[in-house]
């Protein structure tokens, strides 16, 4: 069974924990990635975490996930969530079970954040749980693909 879960973080998420703590909290991207690695391991999965500020590189990561027969994708596409048909198309093309995550509650924020192109290509979306959303997303993905928690 495929075991690798790609955890993709998009533009500006490398700044997590350094600015706007009232919106994004105090945890840093390194904390997110540690949480993902630990959560994935509970289900016998391996989290391969990537961050890019470039739309094209995020698309390349999605293609790479396909090439490596990844078990799933967790994606926070940041601002590209609201603009990128290209990311939507890449996720739709590879047909890998995908969960969308947002740290903040995008529906409690500006109108322009209320629509996500990623949501249409994902089987689930989570927002507003802070970085715990990544843990919940991996647990939900594990349930979806039949990966059970190890003792
Ligand atoms: O809530 C989320 O996770 C977002 O995907 C974050 C994006 C935003 O454009 C989306 O609407 C919602 C922005 C990421 C910027 O991250 C920063 C973190 C700390 C300081 C500055 C930016």
Coordinates of N, CA, C and O and ligand atoms in Angstrom, one line a residue:
X1 N 0.9 -1.2 0.0 CA 0.0 0.0 0.0 C 0.9 1.3 0.0 O 1.9 1.3 0.7
X2 N 0.5 2.3 -0.8 CA 1.2 3.5 -0.8 C 1.2 4.1 0.6 O 0.2 4.1 1.3
X3 N 2.3 4.7 1.0 CA 2.4 5.2 2.4 C 2.7 6.6 2.5 O 2.6 7.2 3.6
X4 N 3.2 7.3 1.4 CA 3.6 8.7 1.6 C 2.4 9.6 1.4 O 1.7 9.5 0.4
X5 N 2.4 10.6 2.3 CA 1.4 11.7 2.2 C 2.2 12.9 2.0 O 3.1 13.3 2.8
X6 N 1.9 13.6 0.9 CA 2.5 14.9 0.6 C 1.7 16.0 1.4 O 0.5 16.1 1.3
X7 N 2.5 16.8 2.1 CA 1.9 17.9 2.9 C 2.4 19.2 2.2 O 3.6 19.5 2.3
X8 N 1.6 19.9 1.5 CA 2.0 21.0 0.7 C 1.5 22.3 1.3 O 0.3 22.5 1.5
X9 N 2.4 23.2 1.5 CA 2.1 24.6 2.0 C 2.5 25.6 1.0 O 3.6 25.6 0.5
X10 N 1.6 26.5 0.7 CA 1.8 27.5 -0.3 C 2.4 28.8 0.1 O 3.0 28.9 1.2
X11 N 2.1 29.9 -0.7 CA 2.8 31.1 -0.5 C 2.6 31.8 0.9 O 1.5 31.8 1.4
X12 N 3.7 32.2 1.4 CA 3.8 33.0 2.7 C 3.7 32.1 3.9 O 3.8 32.6 5.0
X13 N 3.4 30.9 3.8 CA 3.2 30.0 4.9 C 4.6 29.7 5.6 O 4.6 29.3 6.8
X14 N 5.6 30.1 4.9 CA 7.0 30.0 5.6 C 7.1 31.1 6.7 O 7.9 31.0 7.5
X15 N 6.1 32.1 6.7 CA 6.1 33.1 7.7 C 5.3 32.8 8.9 O 5.3 33.6 9.9
X16 N 4.7 31.6 8.9 CA 3.8 31.2 10.0 C 4.6 31.4 11.3 O 5.7 31.0 11.5
X17 N 3.9 32.0 12.3 CA 4.4 32.1 13.6 C 5.3 33.4 13.8 O 5.8 33.7 14.9
X18 N 5.6 34.1 12.7 CA 6.4 35.3 12.8 C 5.7 36.6 12.7 O 6.2 37.6 13.1
X19 N 4.4 36.5 12.1 CA 3.6 37.7 12.0 C 2.1 37.4 12.1 O 1.8 36.2 12.0
X20 N 1.3 38.4 12.4 CA -0.1 38.2 12.5 C -0.6 37.0 13.3 O -1.4 36.2 12.9
X21 N 0.0 36.9 14.6 CA -0.4 35.8 15.4 C -1.9 35.8 15.8 O -2.4 34.7 16.1
X22 N -2.5 36.9 15.7 CA -4.0 37.0 16.1 C -4.8 36.2 15.0 O -5.9 35.7 15.3
X23 N -4.2 36.1 13.8 CA -4.9 35.3 12.8 C -4.4 33.9 12.6 O -5.1 33.0 12.4
X24 N -3.0 33.8 12.7 CA -2.4 32.5 12.4 C -1.8 31.8 13.6 O -1.3 30.7 13.4
X25 N -1.8 32.4 14.8 CA -1.2 31.7 15.9 C 0.3 31.9 16.0 O 0.9 32.6 15.2
X26 N 0.9 31.2 16.9 CA 2.3 31.4 17.2 C 3.1 30.2 16.7 O 4.4 30.3 16.6
X27 N 2.5 29.1 16.2 CA 3.3 28.0 15.7 C 3.9 28.3 14.4 O 3.4 29.1 13.6
X28 N 5.1 27.8 14.2 CA 5.9 28.0 13.0 C 5.7 26.8 12.0 O 5.2 25.8 12.4
X29 N 6.1 27.0 10.8 CA 6.0 26.0 9.8 C 6.7 24.7 10.2 O 6.2 23.6 10.0
X30 N 7.8 24.9 10.9 CA 8.5 23.7 11.4 C 7.7 22.9 12.4 O 7.7 21.7 12.4
X31 N 6.8 23.6 13.2 CA 5.9 22.9 14.1 C 4.9 22.2 13.3 O 4.5 21.1 13.7
X32 N 4.3 22.8 12.3 CA 3.3 22.1 11.4 C 3.9 20.9 10.9 O 3.3 19.8 10.9
X33 N 5.1 21.0 10.4 CA 5.7 19.8 9.7 C 6.0 18.7 10.7 O 5.8 17.5 10.4
X34 N 6.4 19.0 11.9 CA 6.7 18.0 12.9 C 5.3 17.3 13.3 O 5.3 16.1 13.4
X35 N 4.3 18.1 13.5 CA 3.0 17.6 13.8 C 2.5 16.6 12.7 O 1.9 15.6 13.0
X36 N 2.8 17.0 11.4 CA 2.3 16.1 10.3 C 3.1 14.8 10.3 O 2.5 13.7 10.1
X37 N 4.4 14.9 10.5 CA 5.3 13.7 10.5 C 4.8 12.7 11.6 O 4.6 11.5 11.4
X38 N 4.6 13.3 12.8 CA 4.2 12.5 14.0 C 2.8 11.9 13.8 O 2.5 10.7 14.1
X39 N 1.9 12.7 13.3 CA 0.5 12.2 13.1 C 0.5 11.1 12.0 O -0.1 10.0 12.2
X40 N 1.2 11.3 10.9 CA 1.2 10.3 9.8 C 1.8 9.0 10.4 O 1.3 7.9 10.1
X41 N 2.9 9.1 11.2 CA 3.5 7.9 11.7 C 2.5 7.1 12.6 O 2.6 5.8 12.5
X42 N 1.6 7.7 13.2 CA 0.6 7.0 14.0 C -0.2 6.0 13.1 O -0.8 5.0 13.6
X43 N -0.3 6.4 11.9 CA -1.1 5.5 11.0 C -0.2 4.7 10.0 O -0.7 4.2 9.0
X44 N 1.1 4.7 10.4 CA 2.0 3.9 9.5 C 2.3 4.6 8.2 O 2.7 4.0 7.2
X45 N 2.0 5.9 8.2 CA 2.3 6.7 7.0 C 3.5 7.6 7.1 O 3.9 7.9 8.3
X46 N 4.0 8.2 6.0 CA 5.1 9.0 6.1 C 4.7 10.4 5.4 O 4.2 10.4 4.3
X47 N 4.9 11.4 6.2 CA 4.6 12.8 5.6 C 5.8 13.4 5.0 O 6.9 13.4 5.5
X48 N 5.7 13.7 3.7 CA 6.7 14.4 2.9 C 6.3 15.9 2.8 O 5.3 16.2 2.1
X49 N 6.9 16.8 3.6 CA 6.4 18.1 3.7 C 7.2 19.1 2.8 O 8.4 19.1 2.8
X50 N 6.4 19.9 2.0 CA 7.1 20.9 1.1 C 6.4 22.2 1.3 O 5.2 22.3 1.6
X51 N 7.1 23.3 1.1 CA 6.5 24.6 1.0 C 7.1 25.3 -0.2 O 8.3 25.2 -0.5
X52 N 6.2 26.1 -0.9 CA 6.7 26.9 -2.0 C 5.9 28.2 -2.1 O 4.7 28.2 -1.8
X53 N 6.6 29.2 -2.5 CA 5.9 30.5 -2.8 C 5.5 30.6 -4.2 O 4.9 31.6 -4.7
X54 N 5.8 29.5 -5.0 CA 5.6 29.6 -6.4 C 4.5 28.6 -6.8 O 4.5 27.4 -6.5
X55 N 3.5 29.1 -7.6 CA 2.4 28.3 -8.1 C 2.9 27.1 -8.9 O 2.5 25.9 -8.7
X56 N 3.9 27.3 -9.8 CA 4.4 26.3 -10.7 C 5.1 25.2 -9.9 O 4.9 24.0 -10.2
X57 N 5.8 25.6 -8.8 CA 6.5 24.5 -8.0 C 5.5 23.7 -7.3 O 5.7 22.5 -7.1
X58 N 4.4 24.3 -6.8 CA 3.4 23.5 -6.1 C 2.8 22.5 -7.1 O 2.5 21.4 -6.7
X59 N 2.6 22.9 -8.3 CA 2.0 22.0 -9.3 C 3.0 20.9 -9.6 O 2.6 19.7 -9.7
X60 N 4.3 21.2 -9.6 CA 5.3 20.2 -9.8 C 5.3 19.2 -8.6 O 5.5 18.0 -8.8
X61 N 5.1 19.7 -7.4 CA 5.0 18.8 -6.3 C 3.8 17.8 -6.4 O 3.9 16.6 -6.1
X62 N 2.7 18.3 -6.9 CA 1.5 17.5 -7.1 C 1.8 16.4 -8.2 O 1.4 15.2 -8.0
X63 N 2.5 16.8 -9.3 CA 2.9 15.8 -10.3 C 3.8 14.8 -9.7 O 3.7 13.6 -10.0
X64 N 4.7 15.2 -8.9 CA 5.7 14.3 -8.2 C 5.0 13.3 -7.4 O 5.3 12.1 -7.3
X65 N 4.0 13.8 -6.6 CA 3.2 12.9 -5.7 C 2.5 11.8 -6.6 O 2.5 10.7 -6.2
X66 N 2.1 12.2 -7.7 CA 1.5 11.2 -8.7 C 2.5 10.2 -9.1 O 2.3 9.0 -9.1
X67 N 3.7 10.7 -9.5 CA 4.7 9.8 -10.0 C 5.2 8.8 -8.9 O 5.5 7.7 -9.2
X68 N 5.1 9.3 -7.6 CA 5.6 8.4 -6.5 C 4.4 7.6 -5.9 O 4.5 7.0 -4.9
X69 N 3.2 7.7 -6.6 CA 2.0 7.0 -6.1 C 1.7 7.3 -4.7 O 1.5 6.4 -3.9
X70 N 1.7 8.6 -4.4 CA 1.4 9.0 -3.0 C 0.0 8.5 -2.6 O -0.9 8.4 -3.4
X71 N -0.1 8.3 -1.2 CA -1.4 7.9 -0.7 C -2.3 9.0 -0.6 O -3.6 8.8 -0.5
X72 N -1.8 10.2 -0.4 CA -2.7 11.3 -0.3 C -2.0 12.7 -0.3 O -0.7 12.7 -0.3
X73 N -2.7 13.7 -0.4 CA -2.2 15.1 -0.3 C -3.0 15.9 0.7 O -4.2 15.9 0.7
X74 N -2.2 16.6 1.5 CA -2.8 17.6 2.4 C -2.3 18.9 1.9 O -1.0 19.1 1.7
X75 N -3.1 19.8 1.6 CA -2.7 21.1 0.9 C -3.3 22.3 1.6 O -4.5 22.4 1.7
X76 N -2.4 23.2 1.9 CA -2.8 24.6 2.3 C -2.2 25.5 1.2 O -1.0 25.8 1.3
X77 N -3.0 25.8 0.2 CA -2.4 26.6 -0.9 C -2.4 28.1 -0.7 O -2.1 28.8 -1.6
X78 N -2.6 28.5 0.6 CA -2.5 29.9 0.9 C -3.4 30.7 0.0 O -4.5 30.3 -0.4
X79 N -2.9 31.9 -0.4 CA -3.7 32.8 -1.3 C -4.0 32.2 -2.6 O -5.0 32.6 -3.3
X80 N -3.2 31.2 -3.1 CA -3.6 30.5 -4.4 C -4.9 29.7 -4.3 O -5.5 29.5 -5.4
X81 N -5.3 29.4 -3.1 CA -6.6 28.7 -3.0 C -7.7 29.4 -3.6 O -8.6 28.8 -4.2
X82 N -7.6 30.8 -3.6 CA -8.7 31.6 -4.0 C -8.6 32.1 -5.5 O -9.4 32.8 -6.0
X83 N -7.4 31.7 -6.1 CA -7.2 32.2 -7.4 C -6.8 31.2 -8.5 O -6.9 31.4 -9.7
X84 N -6.3 30.0 -8.0 CA -5.6 29.1 -8.9 C -6.4 28.0 -9.6 O -6.5 26.9 -9.0
X85 N -6.8 28.2 -10.8 CA -7.5 27.1 -11.5 C -6.4 26.1 -11.9 O -6.7 24.9 -12.0
X86 N -5.1 26.5 -12.0 CA -4.0 25.6 -12.4 C -3.8 24.6 -11.3 O -3.6 23.4 -11.6
X87 N -3.9 25.0 -10.0 CA -3.7 24.1 -8.9 C -4.9 23.1 -8.9 O -4.8 21.9 -8.6
X88 N -6.1 23.7 -9.1 CA -7.3 22.8 -9.1 C -7.1 21.8 -10.2 O -7.4 20.6 -10.0
X89 N -6.7 22.2 -11.4 CA -6.5 21.2 -12.5 C -5.5 20.2 -12.2 O -5.7 19.0 -12.5
X90 N -4.4 20.5 -11.6 CA -3.4 19.6 -11.2 C -3.9 18.5 -10.3 O -3.7 17.3 -10.4
X91 N -4.6 19.0 -9.2 CA -5.2 18.0 -8.2 C -6.2 17.1 -8.9 O -6.3 15.9 -8.6
X92 N -7.0 17.7 -9.7 CA -8.1 16.9 -10.4 C -7.5 15.9 -11.3 O -7.9 14.7 -11.4
X93 N -6.4 16.3 -12.0 CA -5.8 15.3 -12.9 C -5.1 14.1 -12.2 O -5.2 13.0 -12.8
X94 N -4.5 14.3 -11.1 CA -3.8 13.2 -10.5 C -4.7 12.3 -9.7 O -4.2 11.1 -9.4
X95 N -5.9 12.7 -9.3 CA -6.8 11.8 -8.6 C -6.3 11.2 -7.4 O -6.5 10.0 -7.1
X96 N -5.5 12.0 -6.6 CA -5.0 11.5 -5.3 C -5.9 12.1 -4.2 O -6.2 13.3 -4.3
X97 N -6.3 11.2 -3.3 CA -7.2 11.8 -2.2 C -6.6 13.0 -1.5 O -5.4 12.9 -1.0
X98 N -7.3 14.1 -1.5 CA -6.8 15.3 -1.1 C -7.6 16.0 0.0 O -8.9 16.0 -0.1
X99 N -7.0 16.5 1.0 CA -7.7 17.3 2.0 C -7.1 18.7 2.0 O -5.9 18.9 2.0
X100 N -8.0 19.7 1.9 CA -7.6 21.1 2.0 C -7.6 21.6 3.4 O -8.5 21.3 4.2
X101 N -6.6 22.3 3.8 CA -6.5 22.9 5.1 C -6.3 24.4 5.1 O -5.5 24.9 4.2
X102 N -6.9 25.1 6.0 CA -6.6 26.5 6.2 C -6.4 26.7 7.7 O -7.3 26.2 8.5
X103 N -5.4 27.4 8.1 CA -5.2 27.7 9.5 C -6.3 28.5 10.1 O -6.9 28.2 11.2
X104 N -6.7 29.6 9.4 CA -7.7 30.5 9.8 C -9.1 30.1 9.3 O -9.1 29.2 8.4
X105 N -10.1 30.6 9.9 CA -11.5 30.4 9.4 C -11.7 31.4 8.2 O -12.1 32.5 8.4
X106 N -11.5 30.8 7.0 CA -11.6 31.7 5.8 C -13.0 32.3 5.7 O -13.2 33.4 5.0
X107 N -14.0 31.7 6.2 CA -15.4 32.2 6.1 C -15.7 33.3 7.1 O -16.7 34.0 6.9
X108 N -14.9 33.5 8.0 CA -15.1 34.6 9.0 C -14.2 35.8 8.6 O -14.1 36.8 9.4
X109 N -13.6 35.7 7.4 CA -12.7 36.7 7.0 C -13.2 37.5 5.7 O -14.4 37.4 5.5
X110 N -12.4 38.1 5.0 CA -12.8 38.9 3.8 C -13.5 38.0 2.8 O -13.2 36.8 2.7
X111 N -14.5 38.6 2.1 CA -15.3 37.9 1.1 C -14.4 37.2 0.1 O -14.7 36.1 -0.3
X112 N -13.3 37.8 -0.3 CA -12.5 37.2 -1.4 C -11.8 35.9 -0.9 O -11.3 35.1 -1.7
X113 N -11.9 35.6 0.4 CA -11.3 34.3 0.9 C -12.4 33.2 0.9 O -12.1 32.1 1.3
X114 N -13.6 33.5 0.6 CA -14.7 32.6 0.9 C -14.8 31.5 -0.2 O -15.4 30.5 0.0
X115 N -14.2 31.8 -1.4 CA -14.2 30.8 -2.4 C -12.8 30.1 -2.6 O -11.8 30.8 -2.5
X116 N -12.8 28.8 -2.7 CA -11.6 28.1 -2.9 C -11.7 27.2 -4.1 O -12.6 26.3 -4.2
X117 N -10.7 27.3 -5.0 CA -10.7 26.4 -6.2 C -10.2 25.0 -5.8 O -10.5 24.0 -6.4
X118 N -9.4 25.0 -4.7 CA -8.9 23.7 -4.2 C -10.0 22.9 -3.6 O -10.0 21.6 -3.8
X119 N -11.0 23.5 -3.0 CA -12.1 22.7 -2.4 C -12.8 21.8 -3.3 O -13.2 20.7 -3.0
X120 N -12.9 22.2 -4.6 CA -13.6 21.4 -5.6 C -12.8 20.2 -6.0 O -13.4 19.2 -6.5
X121 N -11.5 20.2 -5.7 CA -10.6 19.1 -6.1 C -10.3 18.2 -4.9 O -9.5 17.2 -5.0
X122 N -10.8 18.6 -3.7 CA -10.5 17.9 -2.5 C -11.7 17.1 -2.0 O -12.8 17.5 -2.3
X123 N -11.5 16.0 -1.2 CA -12.7 15.3 -0.7 C -13.1 15.9 0.6 O -14.3 15.7 1.0
X124 N -12.3 16.7 1.2 CA -12.7 17.4 2.4 C -11.9 18.7 2.6 O -10.7 18.8 2.1
X125 N -12.5 19.7 3.3 CA -11.8 20.9 3.6 C -11.9 21.2 5.1 O -13.0 21.0 5.6
X126 N -10.8 21.7 5.7 CA -10.9 22.1 7.1 C -10.3 23.5 7.2 O -9.3 23.8 6.6
X127 N -11.0 24.3 8.0 CA -10.4 25.6 8.3 C -10.8 26.1 9.7 O -11.9 25.6 10.2
X128 N -10.0 26.9 10.3 CA -10.3 27.5 11.6 C -9.8 26.8 12.8 O -10.0 27.2 13.9
X129 N -9.2 25.6 12.6 CA -8.6 24.9 13.7 C -7.2 25.2 14.1 O -6.6 24.5 14.9
X130 N -6.7 26.3 13.5 CA -5.3 26.5 13.7 C -4.4 25.4 13.1 O -4.9 24.7 12.1
X131 N -3.2 25.2 13.6 CA -2.4 24.1 13.0 C -2.9 22.7 13.3 O -2.5 21.8 12.7
X132 N -3.8 22.6 14.3 CA -4.4 21.3 14.6 C -5.2 20.8 13.4 O -5.4 19.6 13.2
X133 N -5.6 21.7 12.4 CA -6.3 21.3 11.2 C -5.4 20.3 10.4 O -6.0 19.4 9.8
X134 N -4.1 20.4 10.5 CA -3.3 19.5 9.7 C -3.4 18.1 10.3 O -3.4 17.1 9.6
X135 N -3.4 18.0 11.7 CA -3.5 16.7 12.4 C -4.9 16.1 12.0 O -4.9 14.9 11.7
X136 N -5.9 16.9 12.1 CA -7.3 16.4 11.8 C -7.3 15.9 10.3 O -8.0 14.9 10.0
X137 N -6.7 16.7 9.4 CA -6.7 16.3 8.0 C -6.0 15.0 7.8 O -6.5 14.2 7.0
X138 N -4.9 14.7 8.4 CA -4.2 13.5 8.2 C -5.0 12.3 8.8 O -5.1 11.2 8.2
X139 N -5.6 12.5 10.0 CA -6.5 11.5 10.5 C -7.7 11.2 9.6 O -8.0 10.0 9.4
X140 N -8.2 12.2 9.0 CA -9.4 12.0 8.1 C -8.9 11.3 6.8 O -9.6 10.5 6.3
X141 N -7.7 11.7 6.3 CA -7.2 11.0 5.1 C -6.9 9.6 5.4 O -7.3 8.7 4.6
X142 N -6.3 9.3 6.6 CA -6.0 7.9 7.0 C -7.3 7.1 7.0 O -7.4 5.9 6.5
X143 N -8.4 7.6 7.6 CA -9.7 6.9 7.6 C -10.2 6.6 6.2 O -10.6 5.5 5.9
X144 N -10.0 7.6 5.4 CA -10.5 7.5 4.0 C -9.8 6.4 3.2 O -10.4 5.7 2.4
X145 N -8.5 6.3 3.4 CA -7.7 5.3 2.6 C -7.5 4.0 3.4 O -6.8 3.1 2.9
X146 N -8.2 3.9 4.6 CA -8.1 2.6 5.3 C -6.8 2.3 6.0 O -6.5 1.2 6.3
X147 N -6.1 3.4 6.4 CA -4.9 3.3 7.2 C -5.3 3.4 8.7 O -5.9 4.4 9.1
X148 N -5.0 2.3 9.5 CA -5.5 2.3 10.9 C -4.4 2.7 11.8 O -3.2 2.6 11.5
X149 N -4.8 3.3 13.0 CA -3.8 3.7 13.9 C -3.0 2.5 14.5 O -3.6 1.4 14.7
X150 N -1.7 2.7 14.6 CA -0.8 1.7 15.2 C -0.8 1.8 16.7 O -1.0 2.9 17.2
X151 N -0.6 0.6 17.3 CA -0.7 0.6 18.8 C 0.5 1.4 19.4 O 1.5 1.6 18.8
Ligands
LIG1 O1 -5.7 30.4 6.8 C1 -4.9 29.9 6.0 O2 -4.2 28.9 6.2 C2 -4.7 30.6 4.7 O3 -4.5 29.7 3.7 C3 -3.5 31.5 4.8 C4 -3.2 32.3 3.6 C5 -4.4 33.1 3.2 O4 -4.1 33.8 2.0 C6 -5.6 32.3 3.0 O5 -6.7 33.1 2.7 C7 -5.9 31.5 4.3 C8 -2.0 33.3 3.9 C9 -0.8 32.7 4.4 C10 0.0 33.8 4.9 O6 0.6 33.3 6.1 C11 1.2 34.2 6.9 C12 1.5 33.8 8.1 C13 2.1 34.6 9.0 C14 2.3 35.9 8.7 C15 2.0 36.4 7.5 C16 1.4 35.5 6.5

